[in-house]
Amino acid sequence: MKRFVLAIGACAVAAAPLTLGTAHAEDIKLRIASGHPPANTYVNLMQNFFVPEVTKRVAARTKHKVEFIEGYGGAMVKVADTLEGVQSGIIDIGGYCFCFEPSNLPLHAFQVMLPFGTMDPVTSVTLGRRVYDKVPYMAKAFEDKFNQHLIALIADNGYNLGTSFEWNKVADLKGRKLAGAGLNLKWLEYAGAVPVQSSLPEAYTAMQTGVYNGWIMFPSGYVNFKLY
């Protein structure tokens, strides 16, 4: 059975196509999950838009009934294991950031790797969608390599750097331990900082206890996880 992926700009959501009989109604159970909690913009969209919208449309347009079993915040899969969770069948639909998959999806985080990108999420996802439409490999890679189908691209707002110490120029970051996710750790490394791989669910405690002293993250992440 082929599974699906939902993706967020630099992140993704994936899932599994189902073959259904047309003669009688069937109840369909789908496990949808992400390593991040709904405080993340893309997980919030999965929970509060994607799930109710699919449920509503299936009920209105077919004889079937769909039921989602939701597992966010690492309840079913960890942040960096969602792609594999969908691939192995632990879940049917997963949402994650491409920045956590530099080995499996090296080209898909191109918006993370390109400098001077737009800070506007609508523009970002529009440009990303154009690239996927023009380069069939981008979506086909999910099917050929991981037995999944890319459902959607989702954008968040632009990256910013927040720290627990005051700084005025890039040189002030030298030697400081700063957290990030996957590929964006390179930005910190090139700035002379000490990059620390982390994920938002552990950010608050880690910054409080001095595991690291800052995060390169979307403003929504700072607000929703109360890092301010």
Short mmCIF file of C-alpha atoms in Angstrom, two decimals:
data_model
loop_
_atom_site.label_atom_id
_atom_site.label_comp_id
_atom_site.label_asym_id
_atom_site.label_seq_id
_atom_site.Cartn_x
_atom_site.Cartn_y
_atom_site.Cartn_z
CA MET A 1 0.00 0.00 0.00
CA LYS A 2 1.37 3.40 -0.94
CA ARG A 3 1.47 5.96 1.87
CA PHE A 4 1.10 9.72 1.94
CA VAL A 5 3.21 12.71 2.94
CA LEU A 6 2.09 16.25 3.82
CA ALA A 7 4.89 18.80 3.52
CA ILE A 8 5.56 22.23 4.93
CA GLY A 9 7.46 24.58 2.64
CA ALA A 10 10.63 23.23 4.03
CA CYS A 11 8.31 20.75 5.71
CA ALA A 12 6.09 17.95 4.42
CA VAL A 13 2.99 15.87 5.04
CA ALA A 14 2.73 12.31 3.64
CA ALA A 15 -0.03 9.63 3.43
CA ALA A 16 -1.33 6.38 1.83
CA PRO A 17 -3.77 6.02 -1.11
CA LEU A 18 -6.50 3.50 -0.38
CA THR A 19 -8.37 1.31 -2.85
CA LEU A 20 -12.03 1.31 -1.86
CA GLY A 21 -14.97 -0.65 -3.15
CA THR A 22 -17.71 1.49 -4.70
CA ALA A 23 -20.66 -0.86 -4.14
CA HIS A 24 -21.00 -0.28 -0.40
CA ALA A 25 -19.93 2.21 2.20
CA GLU A 26 -16.82 1.57 4.23
CA ASP A 27 -15.40 3.11 7.39
CA ILE A 28 -11.82 4.25 6.84
CA LYS A 29 -9.40 4.71 9.73
CA LEU A 30 -6.30 6.79 9.10
CA ARG A 31 -3.48 7.42 11.58
CA ILE A 32 -2.13 10.94 11.20
CA ALA A 33 0.84 12.13 13.22
CA SER A 34 3.80 14.43 13.66
CA GLY A 35 6.71 14.60 16.06
CA HIS A 36 5.86 18.23 16.77
CA PRO A 37 2.80 19.31 18.81
CA PRO A 38 -0.08 21.47 17.48
CA ALA A 39 1.76 24.56 18.73
CA ASN A 40 3.72 24.25 15.48
CA THR A 41 1.98 26.06 12.63
CA TYR A 42 1.98 23.09 10.26
CA VAL A 43 0.72 20.63 12.89
CA ASN A 44 -2.01 23.11 13.81
CA LEU A 45 -3.06 23.13 10.14
CA MET A 46 -3.06 19.33 10.06
CA GLN A 47 -5.26 19.13 13.16
CA ASN A 48 -7.59 22.07 12.62
CA PHE A 49 -7.88 22.25 8.83
CA PHE A 50 -6.77 19.06 7.08
CA VAL A 51 -8.45 16.51 9.36
CA PRO A 52 -11.88 18.22 9.63
CA GLU A 53 -11.86 19.21 5.96
CA VAL A 54 -11.15 15.67 4.72
CA THR A 55 -13.71 14.25 7.16
CA LYS A 56 -16.33 16.70 5.91
CA ARG A 57 -15.63 16.16 2.21
CA VAL A 58 -15.60 12.36 2.45
CA ALA A 59 -18.99 12.46 4.20
CA ALA A 60 -20.43 14.89 1.65
CA ARG A 61 -19.06 13.35 -1.55
CA THR A 62 -18.90 9.60 -0.89
CA LYS A 63 -20.73 6.82 0.92
CA HIS A 64 -17.72 6.31 3.14
CA LYS A 65 -16.90 7.58 6.61
CA VAL A 66 -13.34 8.51 7.54
CA GLU A 67 -12.03 8.48 11.09
CA PHE A 68 -8.65 10.00 11.96
CA ILE A 69 -6.55 8.67 14.81
CA GLU A 70 -4.33 11.62 15.69
CA GLY A 71 -0.94 11.43 17.38
CA TYR A 72 0.98 14.69 17.63
CA GLY A 73 3.88 15.78 19.80
CA GLY A 74 5.76 12.50 19.44
CA ALA A 75 2.86 10.27 20.53
CA MET A 76 3.32 8.03 17.48
CA VAL A 77 6.53 9.19 15.76
CA LYS A 78 9.48 11.35 16.76
CA VAL A 79 10.34 14.62 15.00
CA ALA A 80 13.09 13.16 12.79
CA ASP A 81 11.40 9.77 12.25
CA THR A 82 8.14 10.74 10.57
CA LEU A 83 9.23 9.87 7.02
CA GLU A 84 10.23 6.40 8.18
CA GLY A 85 7.03 6.10 10.23
CA VAL A 86 4.92 6.57 7.12
CA GLN A 87 7.20 4.32 5.07
CA SER A 88 6.98 1.44 7.55
CA GLY A 89 3.23 1.77 8.05
CA ILE A 90 3.30 2.88 11.69
CA ILE A 91 1.20 5.85 10.52
CA ASP A 92 -0.71 6.58 7.32
CA ILE A 93 -0.18 10.35 7.14
CA GLY A 94 2.73 12.29 8.58
CA GLY A 95 3.83 15.91 8.69
CA TYR A 96 7.45 17.02 9.08
CA CYS A 97 10.11 19.51 8.08
CA PHE A 98 12.43 18.62 5.19
CA CYS A 99 15.23 20.11 7.26
CA PHE A 100 15.22 16.88 9.32
CA GLU A 101 15.79 14.69 6.24
CA PRO A 102 19.07 15.89 4.64
CA SER A 103 20.09 12.33 3.70
CA ASN A 104 16.77 10.97 2.46
CA LEU A 105 15.53 14.18 0.79
CA PRO A 106 18.65 16.24 0.02
CA LEU A 107 17.05 18.44 -2.66
CA HIS A 108 13.72 19.09 -1.00
CA ALA A 109 14.99 21.62 1.56
CA PHE A 110 16.24 23.94 -1.18
CA GLN A 111 14.38 26.84 0.40
CA VAL A 112 16.33 26.29 3.61
CA MET A 113 19.64 26.21 1.75
CA LEU A 114 19.12 29.26 -0.49
CA PRO A 115 20.15 32.61 1.03
CA PHE A 116 18.09 35.79 0.92
CA GLY A 117 14.73 34.06 0.52
CA THR A 118 11.40 35.75 1.06
CA MET A 119 10.08 36.15 4.61
CA ASP A 120 6.49 35.97 3.36
CA PRO A 121 4.97 32.47 3.81
CA VAL A 122 2.41 32.89 1.01
CA THR A 123 5.12 33.87 -1.47
CA SER A 124 7.37 31.09 -0.17
CA VAL A 125 4.88 28.26 -0.63
CA THR A 126 3.81 29.68 -4.02
CA LEU A 127 7.41 29.61 -5.28
CA GLY A 128 7.97 26.18 -3.77
CA ARG A 129 4.87 24.84 -5.49
CA ARG A 130 6.12 26.15 -8.84
CA VAL A 131 9.40 24.27 -8.43
CA TYR A 132 7.53 21.03 -7.64
CA ASP A 133 5.26 21.53 -10.65
CA LYS A 134 8.22 22.10 -12.98
CA VAL A 135 10.46 19.36 -11.58
CA PRO A 136 8.51 16.07 -11.46
CA TYR A 137 11.34 14.37 -9.53
CA MET A 138 10.49 16.37 -6.40
CA ALA A 139 7.16 14.60 -5.87
CA LYS A 140 8.14 11.37 -7.60
CA ALA A 141 11.02 10.78 -5.17
CA PHE A 142 8.49 10.03 -2.42
CA GLU A 143 6.83 7.36 -4.54
CA ASP A 144 9.97 5.78 -6.01
CA LYS A 145 12.07 5.71 -2.83
CA PHE A 146 9.68 5.66 0.11
CA ASN A 147 6.35 4.26 -1.16
CA GLN A 148 4.58 7.51 -0.25
CA HIS A 149 2.62 10.24 -1.98
CA LEU A 150 3.21 13.94 -1.35
CA ILE A 151 -0.11 15.54 -0.40
CA ALA A 152 0.74 19.16 0.33
CA LEU A 153 3.36 21.82 0.92
CA ILE A 154 2.84 24.11 3.89
CA ALA A 155 4.71 27.32 4.68
CA ASP A 156 5.61 28.97 7.97
CA ASN A 157 6.93 32.47 8.58
CA GLY A 158 10.63 33.29 8.08
CA TYR A 159 13.49 32.24 10.34
CA ASN A 160 14.76 34.56 13.06
CA LEU A 161 17.42 34.14 15.75
CA GLY A 162 16.40 34.57 19.38
CA THR A 163 18.87 34.28 22.25
CA SER A 164 19.01 34.53 26.04
CA PHE A 165 21.94 36.97 25.74
CA GLU A 166 22.26 40.35 24.08
CA TRP A 167 24.11 40.61 20.78
CA ASN A 168 24.53 43.34 18.17
CA LYS A 169 26.64 41.81 15.39
CA VAL A 170 27.35 38.35 14.01
CA ALA A 171 30.78 38.27 15.69
CA ASP A 172 28.99 38.31 19.07
CA LEU A 173 27.66 34.82 18.31
CA LYS A 174 31.11 33.22 18.12
CA GLY A 175 31.45 30.28 20.49
CA ARG A 176 27.85 30.52 21.71
CA LYS A 177 25.74 27.35 21.76
CA LEU A 178 22.72 27.90 19.53
CA ALA A 179 20.09 25.36 18.59
CA GLY A 180 18.52 24.58 15.26
CA ALA A 181 17.11 21.74 13.21
CA GLY A 182 18.97 19.71 10.63
CA LEU A 183 20.18 21.71 7.67
CA ASN A 184 19.76 25.15 9.21
CA LEU A 185 22.53 24.30 11.68
CA LYS A 186 24.93 25.25 8.87
CA TRP A 187 23.84 28.88 9.20
CA LEU A 188 24.94 28.85 12.83
CA GLU A 189 28.19 27.05 12.07
CA TYR A 190 29.19 29.57 9.42
CA ALA A 191 28.46 32.39 11.88
CA GLY A 192 31.02 30.93 14.31
CA ALA A 193 28.44 29.66 16.79
CA VAL A 194 28.39 26.14 18.23
CA PRO A 195 25.41 24.45 16.53
CA VAL A 196 23.26 22.13 18.64
CA GLN A 197 20.73 19.77 17.05
CA SER A 198 17.41 20.08 18.86
CA SER A 199 13.64 20.19 18.41
CA LEU A 200 11.06 22.61 19.71
CA PRO A 201 9.37 20.29 22.24
CA GLU A 202 12.58 20.36 24.33
CA ALA A 203 13.57 23.99 23.62
CA TYR A 204 12.05 25.69 26.68
CA THR A 205 13.74 23.44 29.23
CA ALA A 206 17.03 23.33 27.33
CA MET A 207 17.27 27.12 27.19
CA GLN A 208 16.33 27.43 30.85
CA THR A 209 19.03 24.99 31.94
CA GLY A 210 21.73 26.34 29.63
CA VAL A 211 22.03 23.39 27.26
CA TYR A 212 22.10 26.12 24.63
CA ASN A 213 21.49 29.86 24.62
CA GLY A 214 19.37 30.53 21.58
CA TRP A 215 17.25 29.16 18.75
CA ILE A 216 17.10 29.87 15.02
CA MET A 217 13.38 29.51 14.55
CA PHE A 218 10.14 30.91 13.11
CA PRO A 219 8.57 33.73 15.19
CA SER A 220 5.50 31.51 15.57
CA GLY A 221 7.70 28.95 17.31
CA TYR A 222 8.89 31.54 19.84
CA VAL A 223 5.33 32.63 20.56
CA ASN A 224 3.62 29.23 20.63
CA PHE A 225 6.33 27.56 22.74
CA LYS A 226 6.65 30.63 25.01
CA LEU A 227 10.39 30.95 24.35
CA TYR A 228 10.15 34.69 24.85
#
